[in-house]
PDB file of C-alpha atoms and ligand atoms in Angstrom:
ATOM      1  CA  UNK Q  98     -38.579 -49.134 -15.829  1.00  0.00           C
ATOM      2  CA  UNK Q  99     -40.216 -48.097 -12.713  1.00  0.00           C
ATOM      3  CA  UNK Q 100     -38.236 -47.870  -9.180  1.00  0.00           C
ATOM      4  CA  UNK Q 101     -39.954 -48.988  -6.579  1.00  0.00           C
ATOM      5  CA  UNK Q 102     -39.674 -48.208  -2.750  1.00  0.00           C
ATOM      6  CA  UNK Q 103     -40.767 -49.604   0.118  1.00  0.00           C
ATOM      7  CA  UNK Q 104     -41.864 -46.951   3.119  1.00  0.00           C
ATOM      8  CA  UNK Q 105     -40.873 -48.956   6.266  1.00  0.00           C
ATOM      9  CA  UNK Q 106     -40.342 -49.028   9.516  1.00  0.00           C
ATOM     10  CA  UNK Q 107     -41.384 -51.359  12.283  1.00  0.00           C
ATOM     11  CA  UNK Q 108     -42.619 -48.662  14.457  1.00  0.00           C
ATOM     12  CA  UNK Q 109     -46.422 -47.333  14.039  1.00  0.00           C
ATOM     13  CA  UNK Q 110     -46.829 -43.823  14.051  1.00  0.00           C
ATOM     14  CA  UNK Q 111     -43.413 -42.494  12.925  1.00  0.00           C
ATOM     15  CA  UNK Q 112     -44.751 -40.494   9.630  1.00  0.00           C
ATOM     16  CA  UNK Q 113     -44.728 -44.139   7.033  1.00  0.00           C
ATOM     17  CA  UNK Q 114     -48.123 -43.111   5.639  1.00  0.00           C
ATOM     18  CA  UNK Q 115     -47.462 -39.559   5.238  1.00  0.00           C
ATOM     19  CA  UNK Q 116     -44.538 -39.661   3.263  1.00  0.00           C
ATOM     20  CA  UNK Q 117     -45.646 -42.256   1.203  1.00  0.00           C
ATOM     21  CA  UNK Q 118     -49.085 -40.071   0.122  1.00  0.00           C
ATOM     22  CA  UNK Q 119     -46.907 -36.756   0.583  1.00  0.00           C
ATOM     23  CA  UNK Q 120     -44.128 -38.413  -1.888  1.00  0.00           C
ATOM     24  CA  UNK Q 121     -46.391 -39.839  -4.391  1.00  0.00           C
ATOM     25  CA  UNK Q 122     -48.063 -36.353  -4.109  1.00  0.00           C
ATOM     26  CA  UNK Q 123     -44.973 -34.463  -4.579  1.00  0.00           C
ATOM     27  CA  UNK Q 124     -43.608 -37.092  -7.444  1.00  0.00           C
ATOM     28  CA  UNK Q 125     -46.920 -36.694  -9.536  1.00  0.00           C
ATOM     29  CA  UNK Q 126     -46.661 -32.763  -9.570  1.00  0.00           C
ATOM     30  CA  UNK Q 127     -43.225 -32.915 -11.309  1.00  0.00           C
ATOM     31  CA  UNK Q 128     -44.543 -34.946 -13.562  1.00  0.00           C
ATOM     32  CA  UNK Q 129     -43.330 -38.524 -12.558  1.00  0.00           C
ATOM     33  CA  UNK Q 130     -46.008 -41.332 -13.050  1.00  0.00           C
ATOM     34  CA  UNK Q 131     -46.537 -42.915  -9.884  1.00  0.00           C
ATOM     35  CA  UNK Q 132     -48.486 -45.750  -8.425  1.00  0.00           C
ATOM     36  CA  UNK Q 133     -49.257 -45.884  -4.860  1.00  0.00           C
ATOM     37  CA  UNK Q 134     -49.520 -49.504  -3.154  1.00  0.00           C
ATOM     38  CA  UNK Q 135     -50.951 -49.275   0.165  1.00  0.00           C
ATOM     39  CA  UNK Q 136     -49.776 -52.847   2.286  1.00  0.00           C
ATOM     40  CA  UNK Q 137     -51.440 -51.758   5.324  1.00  0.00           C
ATOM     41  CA  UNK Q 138     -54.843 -53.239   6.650  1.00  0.00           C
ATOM     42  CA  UNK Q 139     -55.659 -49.481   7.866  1.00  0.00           C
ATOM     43  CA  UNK Q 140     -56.128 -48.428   4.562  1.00  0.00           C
ATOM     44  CA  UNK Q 141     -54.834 -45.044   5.970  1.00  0.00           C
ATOM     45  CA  UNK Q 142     -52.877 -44.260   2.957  1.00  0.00           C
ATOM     46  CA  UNK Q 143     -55.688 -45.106   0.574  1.00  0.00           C
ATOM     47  CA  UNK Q 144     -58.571 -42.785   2.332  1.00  0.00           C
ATOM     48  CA  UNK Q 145     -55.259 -40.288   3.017  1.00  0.00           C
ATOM     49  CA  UNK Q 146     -55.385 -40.582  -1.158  1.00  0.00           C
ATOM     50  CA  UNK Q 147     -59.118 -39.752  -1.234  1.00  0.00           C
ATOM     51  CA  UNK Q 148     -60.087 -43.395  -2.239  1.00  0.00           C
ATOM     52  CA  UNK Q 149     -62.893 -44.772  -0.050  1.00  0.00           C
ATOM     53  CA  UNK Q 150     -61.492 -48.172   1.511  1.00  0.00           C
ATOM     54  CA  UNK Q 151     -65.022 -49.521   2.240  1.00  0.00           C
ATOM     55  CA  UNK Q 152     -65.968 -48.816  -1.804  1.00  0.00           C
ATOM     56  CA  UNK Q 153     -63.072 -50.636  -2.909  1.00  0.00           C
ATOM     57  CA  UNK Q 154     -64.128 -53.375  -5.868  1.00  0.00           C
ATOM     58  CA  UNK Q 155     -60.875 -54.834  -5.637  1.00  0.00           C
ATOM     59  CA  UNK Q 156     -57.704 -53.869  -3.455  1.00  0.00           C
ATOM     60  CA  UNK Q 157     -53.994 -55.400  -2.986  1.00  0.00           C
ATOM     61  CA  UNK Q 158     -55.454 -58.239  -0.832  1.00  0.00           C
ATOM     62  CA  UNK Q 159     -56.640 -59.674  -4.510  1.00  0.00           C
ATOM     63  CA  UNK Q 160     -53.551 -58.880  -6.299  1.00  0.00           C
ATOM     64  CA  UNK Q 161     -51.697 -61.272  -3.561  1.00  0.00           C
ATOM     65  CA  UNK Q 162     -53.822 -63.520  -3.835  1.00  0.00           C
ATOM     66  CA  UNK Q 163     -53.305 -63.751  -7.621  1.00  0.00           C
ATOM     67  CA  UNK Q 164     -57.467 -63.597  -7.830  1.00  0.00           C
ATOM     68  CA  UNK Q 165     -57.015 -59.608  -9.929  1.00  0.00           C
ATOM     69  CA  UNK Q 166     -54.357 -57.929 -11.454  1.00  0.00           C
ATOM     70  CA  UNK Q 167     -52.436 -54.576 -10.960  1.00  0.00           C
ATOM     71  CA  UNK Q 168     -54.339 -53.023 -13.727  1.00  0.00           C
ATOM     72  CA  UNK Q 169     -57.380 -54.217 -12.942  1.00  0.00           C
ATOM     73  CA  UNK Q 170     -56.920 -53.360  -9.263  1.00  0.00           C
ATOM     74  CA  UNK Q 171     -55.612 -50.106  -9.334  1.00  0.00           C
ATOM     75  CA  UNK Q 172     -57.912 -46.817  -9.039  1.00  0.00           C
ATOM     76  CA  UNK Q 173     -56.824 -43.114 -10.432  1.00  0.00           C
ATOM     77  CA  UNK Q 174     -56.706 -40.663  -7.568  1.00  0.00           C
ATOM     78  CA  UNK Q 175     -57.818 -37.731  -9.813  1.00  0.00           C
ATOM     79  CA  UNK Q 176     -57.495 -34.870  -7.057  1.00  0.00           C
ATOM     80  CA  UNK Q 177     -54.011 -36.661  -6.377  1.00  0.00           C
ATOM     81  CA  UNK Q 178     -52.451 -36.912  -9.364  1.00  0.00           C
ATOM     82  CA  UNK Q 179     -51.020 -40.876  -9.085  1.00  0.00           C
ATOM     83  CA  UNK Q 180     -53.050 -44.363  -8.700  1.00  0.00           C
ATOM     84  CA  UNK Q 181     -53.919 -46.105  -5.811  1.00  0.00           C
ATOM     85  CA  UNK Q 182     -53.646 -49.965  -5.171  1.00  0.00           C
ATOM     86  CA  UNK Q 183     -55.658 -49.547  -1.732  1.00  0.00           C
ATOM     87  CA  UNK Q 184     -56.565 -51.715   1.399  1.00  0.00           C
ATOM     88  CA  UNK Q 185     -58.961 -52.034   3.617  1.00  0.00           C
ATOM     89  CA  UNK Q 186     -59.148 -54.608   6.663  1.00  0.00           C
ATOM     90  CA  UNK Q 187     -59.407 -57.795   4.168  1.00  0.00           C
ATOM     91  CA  UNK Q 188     -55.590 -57.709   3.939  1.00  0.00           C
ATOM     92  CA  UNK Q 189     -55.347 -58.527   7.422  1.00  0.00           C
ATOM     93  CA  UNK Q 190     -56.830 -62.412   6.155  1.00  0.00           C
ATOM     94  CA  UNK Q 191     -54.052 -62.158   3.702  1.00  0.00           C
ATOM     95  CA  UNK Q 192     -51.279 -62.619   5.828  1.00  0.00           C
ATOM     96  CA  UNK Q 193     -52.732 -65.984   7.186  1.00  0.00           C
ATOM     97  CA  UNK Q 194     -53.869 -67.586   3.333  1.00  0.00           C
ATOM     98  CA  UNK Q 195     -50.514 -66.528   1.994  1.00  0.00           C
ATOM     99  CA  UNK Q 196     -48.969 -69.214   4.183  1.00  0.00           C
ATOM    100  CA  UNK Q 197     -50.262 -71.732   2.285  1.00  0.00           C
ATOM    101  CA  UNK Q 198     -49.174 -71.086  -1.007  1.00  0.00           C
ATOM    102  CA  UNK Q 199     -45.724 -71.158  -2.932  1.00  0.00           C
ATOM    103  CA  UNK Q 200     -43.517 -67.743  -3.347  1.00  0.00           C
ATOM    104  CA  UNK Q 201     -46.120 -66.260  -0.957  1.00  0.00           C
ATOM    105  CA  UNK Q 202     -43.572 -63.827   0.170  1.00  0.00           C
ATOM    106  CA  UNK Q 203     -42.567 -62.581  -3.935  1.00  0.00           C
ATOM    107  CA  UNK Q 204     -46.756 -62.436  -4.996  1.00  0.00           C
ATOM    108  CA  UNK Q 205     -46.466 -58.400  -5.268  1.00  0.00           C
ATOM    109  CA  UNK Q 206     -42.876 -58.414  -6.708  1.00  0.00           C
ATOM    110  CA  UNK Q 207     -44.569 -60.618  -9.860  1.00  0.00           C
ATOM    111  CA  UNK Q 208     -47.861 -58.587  -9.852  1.00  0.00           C
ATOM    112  CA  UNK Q 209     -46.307 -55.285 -10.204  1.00  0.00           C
ATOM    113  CA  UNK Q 210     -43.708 -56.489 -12.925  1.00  0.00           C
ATOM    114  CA  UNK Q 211     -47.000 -56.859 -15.182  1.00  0.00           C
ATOM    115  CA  UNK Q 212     -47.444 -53.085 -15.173  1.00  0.00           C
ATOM    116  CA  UNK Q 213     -43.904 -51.697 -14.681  1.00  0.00           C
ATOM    117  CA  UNK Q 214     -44.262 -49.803 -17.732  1.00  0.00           C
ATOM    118  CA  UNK Q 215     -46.915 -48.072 -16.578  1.00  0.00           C
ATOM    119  CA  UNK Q 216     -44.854 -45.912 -13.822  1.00  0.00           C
ATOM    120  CA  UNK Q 217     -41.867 -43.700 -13.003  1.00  0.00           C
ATOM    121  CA  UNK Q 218     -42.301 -44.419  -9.496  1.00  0.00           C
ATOM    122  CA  UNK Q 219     -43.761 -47.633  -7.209  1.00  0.00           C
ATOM    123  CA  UNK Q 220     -44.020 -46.921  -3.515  1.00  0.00           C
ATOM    124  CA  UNK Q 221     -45.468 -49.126  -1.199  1.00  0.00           C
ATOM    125  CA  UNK Q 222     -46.388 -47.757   2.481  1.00  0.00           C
ATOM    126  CA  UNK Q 223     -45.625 -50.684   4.545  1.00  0.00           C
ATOM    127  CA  UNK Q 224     -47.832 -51.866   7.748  1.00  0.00           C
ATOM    128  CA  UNK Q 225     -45.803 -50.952  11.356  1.00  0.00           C
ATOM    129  CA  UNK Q 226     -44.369 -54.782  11.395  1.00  0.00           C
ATOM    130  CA  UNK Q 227     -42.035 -56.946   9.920  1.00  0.00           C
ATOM    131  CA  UNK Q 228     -44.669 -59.487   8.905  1.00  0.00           C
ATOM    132  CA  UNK Q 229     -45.277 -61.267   5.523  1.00  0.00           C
ATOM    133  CA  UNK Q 230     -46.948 -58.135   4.168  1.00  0.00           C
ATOM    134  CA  UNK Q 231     -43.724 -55.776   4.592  1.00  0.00           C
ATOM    135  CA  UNK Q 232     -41.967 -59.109   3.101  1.00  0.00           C
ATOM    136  CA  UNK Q 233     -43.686 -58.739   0.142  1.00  0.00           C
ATOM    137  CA  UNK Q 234     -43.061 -54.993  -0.031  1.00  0.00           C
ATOM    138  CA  UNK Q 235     -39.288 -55.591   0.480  1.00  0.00           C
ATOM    139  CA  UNK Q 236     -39.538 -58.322  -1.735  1.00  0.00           C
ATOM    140  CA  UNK Q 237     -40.184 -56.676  -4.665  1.00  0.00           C
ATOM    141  CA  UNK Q 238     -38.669 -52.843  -3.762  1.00  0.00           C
ATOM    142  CA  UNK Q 239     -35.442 -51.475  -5.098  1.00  0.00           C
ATOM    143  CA  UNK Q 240     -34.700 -49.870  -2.155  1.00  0.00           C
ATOM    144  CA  UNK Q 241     -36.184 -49.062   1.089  1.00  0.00           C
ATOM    145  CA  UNK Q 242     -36.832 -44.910   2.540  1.00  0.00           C
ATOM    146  CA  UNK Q 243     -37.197 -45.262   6.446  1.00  0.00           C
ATOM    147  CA  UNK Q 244     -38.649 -42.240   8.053  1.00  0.00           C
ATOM    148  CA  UNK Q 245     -38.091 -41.265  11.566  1.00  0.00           C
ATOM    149  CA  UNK Q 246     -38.061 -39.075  14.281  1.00  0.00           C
ATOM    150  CA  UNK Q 247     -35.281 -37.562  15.682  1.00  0.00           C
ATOM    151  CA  UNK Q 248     -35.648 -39.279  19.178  1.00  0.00           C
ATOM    152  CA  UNK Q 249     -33.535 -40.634  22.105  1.00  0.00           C
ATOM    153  CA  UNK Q 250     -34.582 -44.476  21.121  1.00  0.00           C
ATOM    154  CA  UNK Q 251     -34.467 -43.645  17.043  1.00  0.00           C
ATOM    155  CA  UNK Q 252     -30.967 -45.500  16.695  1.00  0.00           C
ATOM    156  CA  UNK Q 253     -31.796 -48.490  18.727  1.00  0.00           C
ATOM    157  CA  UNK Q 254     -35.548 -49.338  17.046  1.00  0.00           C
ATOM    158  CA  UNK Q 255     -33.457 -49.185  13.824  1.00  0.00           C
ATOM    159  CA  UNK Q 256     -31.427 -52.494  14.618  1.00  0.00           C
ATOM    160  CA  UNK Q 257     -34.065 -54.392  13.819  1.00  0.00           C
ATOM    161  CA  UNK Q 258     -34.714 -53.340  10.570  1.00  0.00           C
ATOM    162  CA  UNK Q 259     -31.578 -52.639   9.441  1.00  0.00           C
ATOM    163  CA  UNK Q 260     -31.311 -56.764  10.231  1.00  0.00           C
ATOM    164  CA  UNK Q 261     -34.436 -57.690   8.142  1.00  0.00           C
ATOM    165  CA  UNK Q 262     -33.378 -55.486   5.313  1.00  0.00           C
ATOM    166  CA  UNK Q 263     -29.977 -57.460   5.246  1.00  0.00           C
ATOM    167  CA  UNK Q 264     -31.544 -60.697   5.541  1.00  0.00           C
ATOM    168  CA  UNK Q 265     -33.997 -60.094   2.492  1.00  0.00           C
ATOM    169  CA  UNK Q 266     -30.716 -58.323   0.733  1.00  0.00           C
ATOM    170  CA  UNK Q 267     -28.773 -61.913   1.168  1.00  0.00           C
ATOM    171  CA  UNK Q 268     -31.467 -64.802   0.400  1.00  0.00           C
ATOM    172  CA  UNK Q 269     -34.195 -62.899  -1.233  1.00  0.00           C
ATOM    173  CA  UNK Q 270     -33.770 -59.767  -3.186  1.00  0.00           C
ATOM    174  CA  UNK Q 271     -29.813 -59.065  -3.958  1.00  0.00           C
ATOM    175  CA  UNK Q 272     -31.489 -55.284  -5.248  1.00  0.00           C
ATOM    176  CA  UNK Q 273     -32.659 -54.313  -2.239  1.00  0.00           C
ATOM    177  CA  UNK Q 274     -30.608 -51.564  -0.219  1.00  0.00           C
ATOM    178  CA  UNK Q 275     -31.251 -48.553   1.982  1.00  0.00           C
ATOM    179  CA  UNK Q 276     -31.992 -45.379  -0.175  1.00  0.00           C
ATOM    180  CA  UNK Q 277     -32.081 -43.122   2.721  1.00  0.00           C
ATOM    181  CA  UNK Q 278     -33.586 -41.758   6.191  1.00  0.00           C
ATOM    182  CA  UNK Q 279     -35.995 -39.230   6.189  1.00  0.00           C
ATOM    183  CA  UNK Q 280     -36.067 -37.138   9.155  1.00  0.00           C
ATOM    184  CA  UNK Q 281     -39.477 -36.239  10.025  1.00  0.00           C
ATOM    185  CA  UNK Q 282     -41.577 -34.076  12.748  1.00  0.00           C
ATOM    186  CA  UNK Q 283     -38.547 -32.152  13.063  1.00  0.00           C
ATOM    187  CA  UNK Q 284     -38.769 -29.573  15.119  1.00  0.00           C
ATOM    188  CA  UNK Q 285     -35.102 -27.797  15.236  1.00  0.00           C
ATOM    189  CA  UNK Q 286     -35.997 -25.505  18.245  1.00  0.00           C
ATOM    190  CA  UNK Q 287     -35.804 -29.000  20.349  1.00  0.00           C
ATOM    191  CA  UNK Q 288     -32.149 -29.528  21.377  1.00  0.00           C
ATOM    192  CA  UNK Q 289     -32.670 -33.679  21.717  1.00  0.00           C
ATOM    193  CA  UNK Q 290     -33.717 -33.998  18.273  1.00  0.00           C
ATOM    194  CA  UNK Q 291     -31.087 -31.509  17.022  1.00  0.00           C
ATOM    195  CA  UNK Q 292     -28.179 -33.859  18.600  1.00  0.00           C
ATOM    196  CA  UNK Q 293     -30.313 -37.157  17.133  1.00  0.00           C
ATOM    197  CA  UNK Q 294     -30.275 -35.735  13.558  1.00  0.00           C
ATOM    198  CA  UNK Q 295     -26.312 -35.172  14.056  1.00  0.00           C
ATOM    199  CA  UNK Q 296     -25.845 -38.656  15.720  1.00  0.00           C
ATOM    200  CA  UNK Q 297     -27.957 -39.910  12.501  1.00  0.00           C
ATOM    201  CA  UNK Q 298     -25.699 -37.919   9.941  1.00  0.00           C
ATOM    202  CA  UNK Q 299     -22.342 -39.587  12.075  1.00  0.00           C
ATOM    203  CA  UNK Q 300     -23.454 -42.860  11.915  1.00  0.00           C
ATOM    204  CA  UNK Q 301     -25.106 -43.044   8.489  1.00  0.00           C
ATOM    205  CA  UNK Q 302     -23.305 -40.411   6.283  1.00  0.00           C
ATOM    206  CA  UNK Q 303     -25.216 -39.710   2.747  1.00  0.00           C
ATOM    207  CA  UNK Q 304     -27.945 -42.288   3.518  1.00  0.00           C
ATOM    208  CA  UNK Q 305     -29.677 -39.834   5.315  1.00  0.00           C
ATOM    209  CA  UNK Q 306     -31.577 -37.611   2.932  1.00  0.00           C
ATOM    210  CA  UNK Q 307     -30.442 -33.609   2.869  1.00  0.00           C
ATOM    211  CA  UNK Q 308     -34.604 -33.010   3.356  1.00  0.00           C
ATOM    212  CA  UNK Q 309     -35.782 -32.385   6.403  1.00  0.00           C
ATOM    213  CA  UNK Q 310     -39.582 -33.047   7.064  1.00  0.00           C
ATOM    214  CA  UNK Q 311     -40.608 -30.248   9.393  1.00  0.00           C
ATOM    215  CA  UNK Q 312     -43.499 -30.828  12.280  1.00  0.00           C
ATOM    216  CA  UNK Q 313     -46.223 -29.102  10.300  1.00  0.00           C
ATOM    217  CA  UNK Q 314     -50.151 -29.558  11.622  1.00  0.00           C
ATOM    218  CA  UNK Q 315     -51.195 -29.344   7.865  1.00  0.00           C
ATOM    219  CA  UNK Q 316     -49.547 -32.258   7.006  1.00  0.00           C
ATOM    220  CA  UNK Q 317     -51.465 -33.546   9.996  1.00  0.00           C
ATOM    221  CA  UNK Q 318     -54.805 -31.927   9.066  1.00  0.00           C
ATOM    222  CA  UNK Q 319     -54.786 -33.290   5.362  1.00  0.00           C
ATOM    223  CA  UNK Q 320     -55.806 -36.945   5.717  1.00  0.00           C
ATOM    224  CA  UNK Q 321     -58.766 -35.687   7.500  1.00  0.00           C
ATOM    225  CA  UNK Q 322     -59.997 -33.972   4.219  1.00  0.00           C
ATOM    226  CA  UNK Q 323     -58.621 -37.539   2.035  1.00  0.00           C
ATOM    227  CA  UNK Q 324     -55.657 -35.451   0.831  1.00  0.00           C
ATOM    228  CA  UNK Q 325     -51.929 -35.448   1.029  1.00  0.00           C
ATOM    229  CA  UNK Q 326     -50.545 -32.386   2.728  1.00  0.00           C
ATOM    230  CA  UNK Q 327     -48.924 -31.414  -0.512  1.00  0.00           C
ATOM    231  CA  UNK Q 328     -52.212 -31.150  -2.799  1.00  0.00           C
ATOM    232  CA  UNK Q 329     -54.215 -29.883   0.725  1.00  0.00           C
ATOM    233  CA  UNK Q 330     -52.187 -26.957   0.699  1.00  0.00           C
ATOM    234  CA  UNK Q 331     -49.336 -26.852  -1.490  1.00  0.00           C
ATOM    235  CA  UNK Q 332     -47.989 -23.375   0.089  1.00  0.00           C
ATOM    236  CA  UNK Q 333     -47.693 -24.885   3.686  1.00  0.00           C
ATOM    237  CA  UNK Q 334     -44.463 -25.497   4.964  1.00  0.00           C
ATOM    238  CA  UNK Q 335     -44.297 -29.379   5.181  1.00  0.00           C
ATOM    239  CA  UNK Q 336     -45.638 -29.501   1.424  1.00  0.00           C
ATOM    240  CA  UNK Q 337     -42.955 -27.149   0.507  1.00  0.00           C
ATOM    241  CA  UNK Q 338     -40.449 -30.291   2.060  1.00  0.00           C
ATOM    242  CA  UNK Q 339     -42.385 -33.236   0.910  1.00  0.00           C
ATOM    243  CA  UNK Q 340     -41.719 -31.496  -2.934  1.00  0.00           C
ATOM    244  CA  UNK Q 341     -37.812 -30.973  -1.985  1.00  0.00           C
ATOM    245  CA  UNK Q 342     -37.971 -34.473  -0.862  1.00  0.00           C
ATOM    246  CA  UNK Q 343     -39.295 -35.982  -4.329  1.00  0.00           C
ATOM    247  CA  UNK Q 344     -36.710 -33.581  -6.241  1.00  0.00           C
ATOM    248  CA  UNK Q 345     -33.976 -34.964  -4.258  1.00  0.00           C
ATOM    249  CA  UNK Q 346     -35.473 -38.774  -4.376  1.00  0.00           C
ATOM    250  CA  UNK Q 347     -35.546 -38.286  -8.609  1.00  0.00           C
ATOM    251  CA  UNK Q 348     -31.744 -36.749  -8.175  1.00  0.00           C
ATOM    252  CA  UNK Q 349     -30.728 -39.920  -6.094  1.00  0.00           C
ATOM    253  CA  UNK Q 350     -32.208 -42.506  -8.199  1.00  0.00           C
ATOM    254  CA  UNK Q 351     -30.226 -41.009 -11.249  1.00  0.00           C
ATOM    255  CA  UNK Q 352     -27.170 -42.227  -9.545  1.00  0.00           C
ATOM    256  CA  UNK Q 353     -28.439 -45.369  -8.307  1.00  0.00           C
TER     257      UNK Q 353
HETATM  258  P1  ADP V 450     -47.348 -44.275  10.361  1.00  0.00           P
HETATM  259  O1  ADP V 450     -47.878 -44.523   8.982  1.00  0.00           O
HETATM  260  O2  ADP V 450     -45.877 -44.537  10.481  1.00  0.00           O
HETATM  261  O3  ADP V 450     -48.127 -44.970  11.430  1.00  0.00           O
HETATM  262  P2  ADP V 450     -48.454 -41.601  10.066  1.00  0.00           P
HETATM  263  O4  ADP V 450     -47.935 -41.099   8.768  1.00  0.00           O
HETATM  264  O5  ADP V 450     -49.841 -42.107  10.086  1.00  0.00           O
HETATM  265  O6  ADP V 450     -47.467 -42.685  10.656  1.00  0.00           O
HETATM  266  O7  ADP V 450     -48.256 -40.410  11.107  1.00  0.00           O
HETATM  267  C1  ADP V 450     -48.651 -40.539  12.466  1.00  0.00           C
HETATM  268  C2  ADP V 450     -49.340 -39.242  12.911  1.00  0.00           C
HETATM  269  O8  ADP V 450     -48.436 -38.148  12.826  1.00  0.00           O
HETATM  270  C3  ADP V 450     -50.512 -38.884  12.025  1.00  0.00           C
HETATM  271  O9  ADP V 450     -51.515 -38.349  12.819  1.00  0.00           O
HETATM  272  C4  ADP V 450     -49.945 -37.830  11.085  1.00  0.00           C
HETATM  273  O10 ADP V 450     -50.928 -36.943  10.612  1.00  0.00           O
HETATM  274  C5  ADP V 450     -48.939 -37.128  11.967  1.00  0.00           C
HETATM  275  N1  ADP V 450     -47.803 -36.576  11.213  1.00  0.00           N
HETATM  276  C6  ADP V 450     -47.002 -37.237  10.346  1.00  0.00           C
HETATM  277  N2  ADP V 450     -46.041 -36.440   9.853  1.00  0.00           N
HETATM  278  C7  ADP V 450     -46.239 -35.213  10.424  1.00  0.00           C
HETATM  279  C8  ADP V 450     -45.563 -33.946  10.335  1.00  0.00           C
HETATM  280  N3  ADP V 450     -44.487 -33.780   9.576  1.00  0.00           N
HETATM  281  N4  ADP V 450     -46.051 -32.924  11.075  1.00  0.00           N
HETATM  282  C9  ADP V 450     -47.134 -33.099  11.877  1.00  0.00           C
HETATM  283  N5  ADP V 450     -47.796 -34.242  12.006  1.00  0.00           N
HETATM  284  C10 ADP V 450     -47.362 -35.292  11.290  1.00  0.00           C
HETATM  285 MG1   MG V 451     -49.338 -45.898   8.354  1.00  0.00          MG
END
């Protein structure tokens, strides 16, 4: 059975994309199959995957709208290692023709049961919202990894999602739960985001994750080239993480 997780969090800009190419990355080279849904009309995680978003036959916009299936949908990322379900700006119609139709907020959940025996690992790298495309994602994800920054406002701009993910938990999808925060940018020789990370580890005990995703300008450099940091340049520092942080994800699902 594949586990599926939703990268979320209603910020833009807070490292979603990266750890969701970084992860699948890091998943793939210890030999986990893994498909990669991207949910965002940036298609940042599919170019980030070295899949053109302007070549794409048929992307997750189709999949929601029931016109294609997963497996017909789906592209192998050779360099990568994992398969892409990409998106390009077409998914931004999606969010208006979905409210038309019935179960429009379960349409990936019931797509990507059709080919759960195809993966290890599902993760979906959510748009920076809380709209009917992160529904979906939530929808149909065992659990949800929230990356963030180690920043004065990083408890507060939580609340929010914290809120939707109980909501969906109570009248949607009883299997949804937190799996963990993932600290990212960190830069430990800033004493702000030192005290954050402690404040984080107070309040939220063992769901934050032991990894720690360090600032790293590889990681930053590698969509750029349509790579993940980790197959970019697997000695660099942040890929070294990203790899520590699929290890421990694999450990943690064991006891799920
Ligand atoms: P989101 O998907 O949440 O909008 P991104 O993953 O696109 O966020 O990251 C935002 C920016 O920060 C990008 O330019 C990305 O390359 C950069 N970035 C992400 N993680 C790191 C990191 N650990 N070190 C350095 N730069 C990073
Ligand atoms: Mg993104």
């Amino acid at each position: 059975m594949a586990r599926i997780f939703c990268i979320a969090n209603q910020k833009g800009g807070v490292g979603k994309t990266t750890t969701t190419v970084n992860l699948a990355a890091g998943l793939a080279s210890i030999g986990q199959r893994v498909l990669m849904v991207d949910l965002d009309p940036q298609g940042n995680a599919t170019m980030g995957s070295g899949i053109d978003k302007r070549q794409l036959q048929l992307s997750v916009y189709d999949v929601l709208l029931e016109s294609a299936s997963v497996a017909e949908a789906r592209v192998k990322s050779e360099k990568c290692g994992y398969d892409v379900l990409g998106a390009n700006r077409e998914l931004a119609g999606a969010e208006v023709e979905l409210v038309e139709v019935e179960r429009r907020e379960r349409r990936l959940k019931a797509a990507l049961q059709a080919a759960d025996a195809d993966y290890d690992f599902v993760l979906i790298d959510c748009p920076p919202s809380l709209s009917m495309l992160t529904l979906n994602g939530l929808c149909s994800a065992h659990g949800v990894i929230v990356p963030m920054q180690c920043e004065y406002f990083a408890l507060e701009g939580l609340t929010d999602l914290v809120n939707t993910i109980k909501q969906v938990h109570a009248n949607l999808n009883k299997d949804l739960q937190i799996i963990g925060l993932l600290r990212v940018m960190f830069d430990p020789r800033i004493t702000l985001q030192q005290q954050v990370s402690d404040q984080l580890k107070d309040h939220f005990g063992d769901k934050v994750f032991d990894t720690v995703i360090p600032r790293n300008v590889r990681l930053a450099e590698a969509p750029s080239y349509g790579l993940p940091g980790v197959v970019f340049d697997p000695a660099a520092k942040g890929s070294h993480a990203y790899v520590a942080f699929a290890e421990e994800m694999v450990e943690r699902i064991r006891k799920l």
